[in-house]
Amino acid sequence: MDPVATLLALMFFGFITIILLVIGVKTIRIVPQATVMLVERLGSFHRTANSGLNILWPFIDRPRAVYWTNTRPGLTSIDLREQYIDLPPQPVITRDNVTIHVDSVVYWQITDPIKAVYEMNDLVGGIVQLTITGMRAVMGDMDLDHTLSQRDQINSKLRIILDEATDKWGVKVTRVDVKNINPPEDVRITMEKQMTAERNRRALVLQAEGDRQAAITRAEGEKQAAVTRAEGEKQSAILAAEGAAQARLRNAEAESEALGRIAQAIPGGDPGHYLITMRYIESLRDMTRSNNSKVIFMPVEASSMLSSVGAIKEMLSATGEKDDQAPPPPPRPRELPR
């Protein structure tokens, strides 16, 4: 056999084999799970190849390649799973003219791969730029303090803005999270000083409130104590008055009984004269016992004294003394030794 003919035959079979391999590669396409492939026929959209084995017409049908930011160039498989974009810190100016750097994360998912490919040239880049502009628009209407304390509100507004804008791209924005908000260093130092002053103010307010409550509690306690003492003094005064009244009643009963016995002991006599005379004698005795008394004047008239002595005479005559005994003369004022 001619070696040249043999070489030409081998080259022919090799060429046929290569062509068959190319045709086989272009004909048989395996699509992974949760991905799709857009098939174009002669430059126009033909159908969507789902996951699994798919047969294409070689040189007539071809997959549509996409060129998106942060993805492999010429990618033909479109991922239908939820994805995220981690945005680097972006400068944002707040309403009070403070420049802050904000980084965020956007979670999104392709719901219509046809719109995602044919409605937007760079889907990922469009979402990134839309997120940056939306973040500047939302946080530009807020003060610095509000941007730091109202992250949930910022996330909700950004999600609504992105979801409305990407709906025609066949994309669903599920969540937007602002990770970090970094103010300038001088602003951060000022905020720390402000926070320290606010905490000191709150501590003083709480201390003053505690002192006020303590003063109120002490006043209430003193009030209750004063009321209790007044009630006790009132009860004590009432009991003392009742005791004095009982004592006076007992003394009156005793004097009444004594006068009754005196009246029984002196038949026909007047017990009043006897009682007055005894009280008069007791008064004289008490005046003579005083340390400051020098001269004692007896403010008693002679007729009264005689009547008193006459009463004593009648009392003595009733007990067995002689009726004709002369009454003693009335006592005259005399000077007592110091």
Short mmCIF file of C-alpha atoms in Angstrom, two decimals:
data_model
loop_
_atom_site.label_atom_id
_atom_site.label_comp_id
_atom_site.label_asym_id
_atom_site.label_seq_id
_atom_site.Cartn_x
_atom_site.Cartn_y
_atom_site.Cartn_z
CA MET A 1 0.00 0.00 0.00
CA ASP A 2 1.25 3.40 -0.84
CA PRO A 3 2.43 5.23 2.28
CA VAL A 4 1.14 8.53 0.92
CA ALA A 5 -2.32 7.10 0.43
CA THR A 6 -2.21 5.66 3.92
CA LEU A 7 -1.21 9.03 5.38
CA LEU A 8 -3.96 10.77 3.49
CA ALA A 9 -6.48 8.22 4.72
CA LEU A 10 -5.40 8.71 8.31
CA MET A 11 -5.61 12.44 7.98
CA PHE A 12 -9.08 12.14 6.48
CA PHE A 13 -10.32 9.92 9.28
CA GLY A 14 -8.74 12.21 11.84
CA PHE A 15 -10.45 15.22 10.34
CA ILE A 16 -13.77 13.36 10.29
CA THR A 17 -13.24 12.39 13.92
CA ILE A 18 -12.52 15.97 14.94
CA ILE A 19 -15.60 17.19 13.09
CA LEU A 20 -17.72 14.53 14.82
CA LEU A 21 -16.34 15.53 18.19
CA VAL A 22 -17.06 19.18 17.54
CA ILE A 23 -20.53 18.33 16.35
CA GLY A 24 -21.05 16.16 19.40
CA VAL A 25 -19.91 18.92 21.73
CA LYS A 26 -22.18 21.42 20.05
CA THR A 27 -25.07 19.00 19.95
CA ILE A 28 -25.07 17.51 23.45
CA ARG A 29 -25.24 19.95 26.38
CA ILE A 30 -25.66 18.97 30.03
CA VAL A 31 -27.12 21.71 32.21
CA PRO A 32 -26.53 21.46 36.03
CA GLN A 33 -29.29 21.57 38.60
CA ALA A 34 -30.75 24.98 39.50
CA THR A 35 -29.34 26.51 36.29
CA VAL A 36 -30.74 27.19 32.85
CA MET A 37 -29.30 27.87 29.41
CA LEU A 38 -30.74 30.20 26.81
CA VAL A 39 -30.59 28.70 23.32
CA GLU A 40 -30.51 30.96 20.29
CA ARG A 41 -31.18 29.77 16.77
CA LEU A 42 -29.59 31.80 14.05
CA GLY A 43 -29.10 34.73 16.42
CA SER A 44 -32.60 34.90 17.91
CA PHE A 45 -33.95 33.39 21.09
CA HIS A 46 -35.28 29.89 20.54
CA ARG A 47 -35.88 28.16 23.87
CA THR A 48 -34.71 27.68 27.43
CA ALA A 49 -32.67 24.58 28.18
CA ASN A 50 -33.44 23.32 31.66
CA SER A 51 -31.27 21.18 33.89
CA GLY A 52 -30.32 17.78 32.48
CA LEU A 53 -29.41 16.51 28.96
CA ASN A 54 -30.25 18.85 26.08
CA ILE A 55 -29.76 18.28 22.33
CA LEU A 56 -28.94 21.24 20.09
CA TRP A 57 -28.69 21.58 16.36
CA PRO A 58 -25.01 22.08 15.64
CA PHE A 59 -24.00 25.30 13.94
CA ILE A 60 -27.66 26.41 14.07
CA ASP A 61 -28.41 26.48 17.80
CA ARG A 62 -25.95 27.95 20.24
CA PRO A 63 -26.10 28.93 23.93
CA ARG A 64 -26.26 32.60 24.76
CA ALA A 65 -23.17 33.72 26.71
CA VAL A 66 -23.38 36.49 29.33
CA TYR A 67 -20.72 38.98 30.39
CA TRP A 68 -21.59 40.24 33.85
CA THR A 69 -19.45 41.98 36.44
CA ASN A 70 -17.67 39.65 38.89
CA THR A 71 -18.59 36.57 36.81
CA ARG A 72 -16.60 34.40 34.42
CA PRO A 73 -16.65 35.91 30.91
CA GLY A 74 -18.67 33.94 28.36
CA LEU A 75 -20.74 32.12 30.94
CA THR A 76 -23.63 30.21 29.36
CA SER A 77 -25.25 28.70 32.47
CA ILE A 78 -27.46 31.10 34.40
CA ASP A 79 -27.72 30.36 38.12
CA LEU A 80 -31.26 30.51 39.50
CA ARG A 81 -30.25 30.28 43.17
CA GLU A 82 -30.25 33.25 45.53
CA GLN A 83 -26.99 35.17 45.30
CA TYR A 84 -25.39 38.09 47.10
CA ILE A 85 -23.22 41.04 46.22
CA ASP A 86 -20.84 42.35 48.85
CA LEU A 87 -20.36 46.03 48.15
CA PRO A 88 -17.13 47.74 49.28
CA PRO A 89 -17.37 50.88 51.46
CA GLN A 90 -18.92 53.76 49.55
CA PRO A 91 -18.79 57.46 50.49
CA VAL A 92 -22.20 58.88 51.40
CA ILE A 93 -23.02 62.46 52.43
CA THR A 94 -25.75 62.80 55.05
CA ARG A 95 -28.21 65.67 55.36
CA ASP A 96 -26.02 67.41 57.95
CA ASN A 97 -23.05 67.34 55.50
CA VAL A 98 -21.08 64.53 57.13
CA THR A 99 -19.27 62.15 54.80
CA ILE A 100 -19.51 58.56 55.96
CA HIS A 101 -18.40 55.29 54.40
CA VAL A 102 -21.04 52.58 54.16
CA ASP A 103 -20.67 48.98 53.04
CA SER A 104 -23.65 46.72 52.47
CA VAL A 105 -24.77 43.32 51.19
CA VAL A 106 -27.50 42.78 48.59
CA TYR A 107 -29.29 39.42 48.26
CA TRP A 108 -30.97 38.82 44.91
CA GLN A 109 -32.36 35.99 42.78
CA ILE A 110 -33.12 35.63 39.09
CA THR A 111 -36.79 34.87 38.53
CA ASP A 112 -36.90 35.32 34.73
CA PRO A 113 -33.63 34.40 32.98
CA ILE A 114 -34.86 35.70 29.63
CA LYS A 115 -35.38 39.22 30.99
CA ALA A 116 -32.15 38.99 33.00
CA VAL A 117 -30.19 38.39 29.78
CA TYR A 118 -32.05 40.42 27.19
CA GLU A 119 -33.34 43.35 29.28
CA MET A 120 -30.03 44.28 30.94
CA ASN A 121 -26.56 44.13 29.47
CA ASP A 122 -24.68 43.82 32.80
CA LEU A 123 -27.10 42.57 35.40
CA VAL A 124 -24.68 42.41 38.35
CA GLY A 125 -23.13 45.77 37.54
CA GLY A 126 -26.56 47.33 37.25
CA ILE A 127 -27.58 46.01 40.68
CA VAL A 128 -24.34 47.34 42.20
CA GLN A 129 -24.77 50.81 40.75
CA LEU A 130 -28.44 50.91 41.63
CA THR A 131 -27.64 49.96 45.22
CA ILE A 132 -25.02 52.70 45.52
CA THR A 133 -27.29 55.42 44.13
CA GLY A 134 -30.25 54.24 46.21
CA MET A 135 -28.14 54.21 49.36
CA ARG A 136 -26.97 57.76 48.72
CA ALA A 137 -30.52 58.87 48.07
CA VAL A 138 -31.90 57.29 51.24
CA MET A 139 -29.12 58.24 53.62
CA GLY A 140 -28.78 61.71 52.09
CA ASP A 141 -32.21 62.57 53.54
CA MET A 142 -31.20 61.53 57.07
CA ASP A 143 -28.98 63.01 59.75
CA LEU A 144 -25.92 61.19 61.00
CA ASP A 145 -27.60 60.15 64.23
CA HIS A 146 -30.55 58.71 62.32
CA THR A 147 -28.31 56.77 59.95
CA LEU A 148 -26.61 55.13 62.92
CA SER A 149 -29.81 54.27 64.79
CA GLN A 150 -32.28 53.46 61.99
CA ARG A 151 -30.58 50.73 59.98
CA ASP A 152 -33.76 48.70 59.67
CA GLN A 153 -35.53 51.64 58.06
CA ILE A 154 -32.61 52.15 55.65
CA ASN A 155 -32.62 48.46 54.72
CA SER A 156 -36.36 48.50 54.05
CA LYS A 157 -36.21 51.59 51.85
CA LEU A 158 -33.25 50.24 49.87
CA ARG A 159 -34.96 46.92 49.30
CA ILE A 160 -38.11 48.63 48.01
CA ILE A 161 -36.10 50.84 45.64
CA LEU A 162 -34.04 47.95 44.27
CA ASP A 163 -37.00 45.61 43.98
CA GLU A 164 -39.03 48.11 41.98
CA ALA A 165 -36.11 48.92 39.65
CA THR A 166 -35.02 45.32 39.05
CA ASP A 167 -38.48 43.88 38.52
CA LYS A 168 -38.28 44.53 34.76
CA TRP A 169 -34.87 42.81 34.73
CA GLY A 170 -36.39 39.55 35.98
CA VAL A 171 -34.62 39.85 39.34
CA LYS A 172 -36.07 39.72 42.85
CA VAL A 173 -34.14 41.60 45.56
CA THR A 174 -34.87 39.65 48.74
CA ARG A 175 -32.83 41.56 51.28
CA VAL A 176 -30.46 44.51 51.73
CA ASP A 177 -28.27 44.80 54.82
CA VAL A 178 -26.08 47.75 55.78
CA LYS A 179 -23.06 46.21 57.49
CA ASN A 180 -20.92 49.10 58.66
CA ILE A 181 -21.29 52.87 58.87
CA ASN A 182 -17.93 54.53 59.48
CA PRO A 183 -17.98 58.28 60.24
CA PRO A 184 -14.80 60.39 60.10
CA GLU A 185 -12.38 60.20 63.02
CA ASP A 186 -13.10 63.70 64.35
CA VAL A 187 -16.84 63.08 64.17
CA ARG A 188 -16.40 59.77 65.97
CA ILE A 189 -14.44 61.44 68.79
CA THR A 190 -17.10 64.12 69.10
CA MET A 191 -19.82 61.49 69.24
CA GLU A 192 -17.98 59.63 71.99
CA LYS A 193 -17.72 62.82 74.03
CA GLN A 194 -21.39 63.50 73.44
CA MET A 195 -22.26 59.97 74.52
CA THR A 196 -20.17 60.35 77.69
CA ALA A 197 -21.89 63.64 78.52
CA GLU A 198 -25.29 62.08 77.91
CA ARG A 199 -24.49 59.17 80.19
CA ASN A 200 -23.30 61.54 82.92
CA ARG A 201 -26.50 63.54 82.56
CA ARG A 202 -28.59 60.39 82.86
CA ALA A 203 -26.63 59.35 85.94
CA LEU A 204 -27.25 62.75 87.57
CA VAL A 205 -30.93 62.60 86.68
CA LEU A 206 -31.24 59.11 88.13
CA GLN A 207 -29.40 60.17 91.29
CA ALA A 208 -31.63 63.22 91.70
CA GLU A 209 -34.69 61.05 91.14
CA GLY A 210 -33.44 58.61 93.76
CA ASP A 211 -32.82 61.44 96.25
CA ARG A 212 -36.31 62.79 95.59
CA GLN A 213 -37.90 59.41 96.15
CA ALA A 214 -35.85 58.94 99.32
CA ALA A 215 -36.91 62.37 100.61
CA ILE A 216 -40.54 61.60 99.83
CA THR A 217 -40.25 58.25 101.59
CA ARG A 218 -38.63 59.87 104.64
CA ALA A 219 -41.32 62.56 104.74
CA GLU A 220 -44.03 59.91 104.52
CA GLY A 221 -42.36 58.00 107.34
CA GLU A 222 -42.08 61.12 109.52
CA LYS A 223 -45.71 61.94 108.75
CA GLN A 224 -46.85 58.48 109.78
CA ALA A 225 -44.66 58.68 112.90
CA ALA A 226 -46.12 62.08 113.83
CA VAL A 227 -49.65 60.78 113.29
CA THR A 228 -48.88 57.75 115.41
CA ARG A 229 -47.38 59.91 118.17
CA ALA A 230 -50.39 62.24 118.07
CA GLU A 231 -52.73 59.26 118.28
CA GLY A 232 -50.74 57.94 121.23
CA GLU A 233 -50.75 61.31 123.01
CA LYS A 234 -54.46 61.61 122.34
CA GLN A 235 -55.17 58.19 123.80
CA SER A 236 -52.87 58.97 126.74
CA ALA A 237 -54.64 62.28 127.40
CA ILE A 238 -58.02 60.57 127.16
CA LEU A 239 -56.95 57.87 129.59
CA ALA A 240 -55.41 60.49 131.96
CA ALA A 241 -58.63 62.51 131.86
CA GLU A 242 -60.71 59.42 132.48
CA GLY A 243 -58.39 58.48 135.36
CA ALA A 244 -58.64 61.99 136.86
CA ALA A 245 -62.41 61.92 136.52
CA GLN A 246 -62.54 58.51 138.19
CA ALA A 247 -60.27 59.80 140.97
CA ARG A 248 -62.43 62.87 141.54
CA LEU A 249 -65.51 60.70 141.60
CA ARG A 250 -63.86 58.41 144.14
CA ASN A 251 -62.74 61.41 146.26
CA ALA A 252 -66.22 62.88 146.11
CA GLU A 253 -67.70 59.52 147.13
CA ALA A 254 -65.17 59.26 149.99
CA GLU A 255 -65.90 62.81 151.22
CA SER A 256 -69.62 62.13 150.95
CA GLU A 257 -69.22 58.98 153.01
CA ALA A 258 -67.01 60.81 155.52
CA LEU A 259 -69.54 63.63 155.90
CA GLY A 260 -72.24 61.03 156.38
CA ARG A 261 -70.30 59.37 159.17
CA ILE A 262 -69.50 62.75 160.76
CA ALA A 263 -73.19 63.62 160.67
CA GLN A 264 -73.95 60.30 162.38
CA ALA A 265 -71.23 60.95 165.01
CA ILE A 266 -72.51 64.48 165.78
CA PRO A 267 -76.24 64.27 166.41
CA GLY A 268 -77.93 67.53 165.51
CA GLY A 269 -74.61 69.13 164.35
CA ASP A 270 -73.61 70.61 161.02
CA PRO A 271 -70.86 68.55 159.27
CA GLY A 272 -70.06 71.54 157.05
CA HIS A 273 -68.66 73.55 159.95
CA TYR A 274 -66.48 70.65 160.95
CA LEU A 275 -65.12 70.22 157.43
CA ILE A 276 -64.40 73.99 157.02
CA THR A 277 -62.59 74.08 160.38
CA MET A 278 -60.41 71.09 159.53
CA ARG A 279 -59.50 72.58 156.15
CA TYR A 280 -58.64 75.88 157.82
CA ILE A 281 -56.35 74.19 160.33
CA GLU A 282 -54.63 72.21 157.53
CA SER A 283 -54.05 75.43 155.60
CA LEU A 284 -52.42 77.06 158.61
CA ARG A 285 -50.18 74.07 159.07
CA ASP A 286 -49.06 74.15 155.46
CA MET A 287 -48.27 77.88 155.64
CA THR A 288 -46.12 77.43 158.75
CA ARG A 289 -44.07 74.73 157.01
CA SER A 290 -42.95 77.10 154.21
CA ASN A 291 -39.24 78.07 154.31
CA ASN A 292 -39.84 81.61 153.03
CA SER A 293 -42.57 82.56 155.47
CA LYS A 294 -41.61 85.12 158.13
CA VAL A 295 -44.89 86.57 159.35
CA ILE A 296 -48.22 84.91 158.95
CA PHE A 297 -51.38 87.01 158.92
CA MET A 298 -54.60 85.22 159.51
CA PRO A 299 -57.24 86.81 157.31
CA VAL A 300 -60.08 85.63 159.49
CA GLU A 301 -62.63 87.87 161.28
CA ALA A 302 -63.24 87.38 164.92
CA SER A 303 -66.93 86.56 164.43
CA SER A 304 -66.02 83.82 161.95
CA MET A 305 -63.41 82.47 164.32
CA LEU A 306 -65.86 82.49 167.17
CA SER A 307 -68.43 80.71 165.07
CA SER A 308 -65.83 78.10 164.21
CA VAL A 309 -64.86 77.69 167.82
CA GLY A 310 -68.55 77.47 168.68
CA ALA A 311 -68.86 74.62 166.21
CA ILE A 312 -65.96 72.85 167.88
CA LYS A 313 -67.62 73.46 171.21
CA GLU A 314 -70.82 71.85 170.03
CA MET A 315 -68.83 68.89 168.71
CA LEU A 316 -67.00 68.48 172.02
CA SER A 317 -70.22 68.84 174.01
CA ALA A 318 -71.72 66.05 171.90
CA THR A 319 -68.85 63.70 172.83
CA GLY A 320 -69.17 64.32 176.64
CA GLU A 321 -67.36 67.61 177.29
CA LYS A 322 -68.92 70.28 179.53
CA ASP A 323 -71.21 72.79 177.75
CA ASP A 324 -70.27 75.69 180.00
CA GLN A 325 -66.57 75.66 179.09
CA ALA A 326 -65.59 79.09 177.80
CA PRO A 327 -64.27 79.23 174.22
CA PRO A 328 -60.65 80.19 173.88
CA PRO A 329 -59.85 83.62 172.55
CA PRO A 330 -59.18 83.91 168.79
CA PRO A 331 -55.54 83.50 167.80
CA ARG A 332 -53.62 86.67 167.24
CA PRO A 333 -51.10 87.18 164.46
CA ARG A 334 -47.63 86.25 165.52
CA GLU A 335 -44.23 86.34 163.98
CA LEU A 336 -42.63 83.01 163.24
CA PRO A 337 -38.91 82.52 163.50
CA ARG A 338 -37.07 82.29 160.24
#
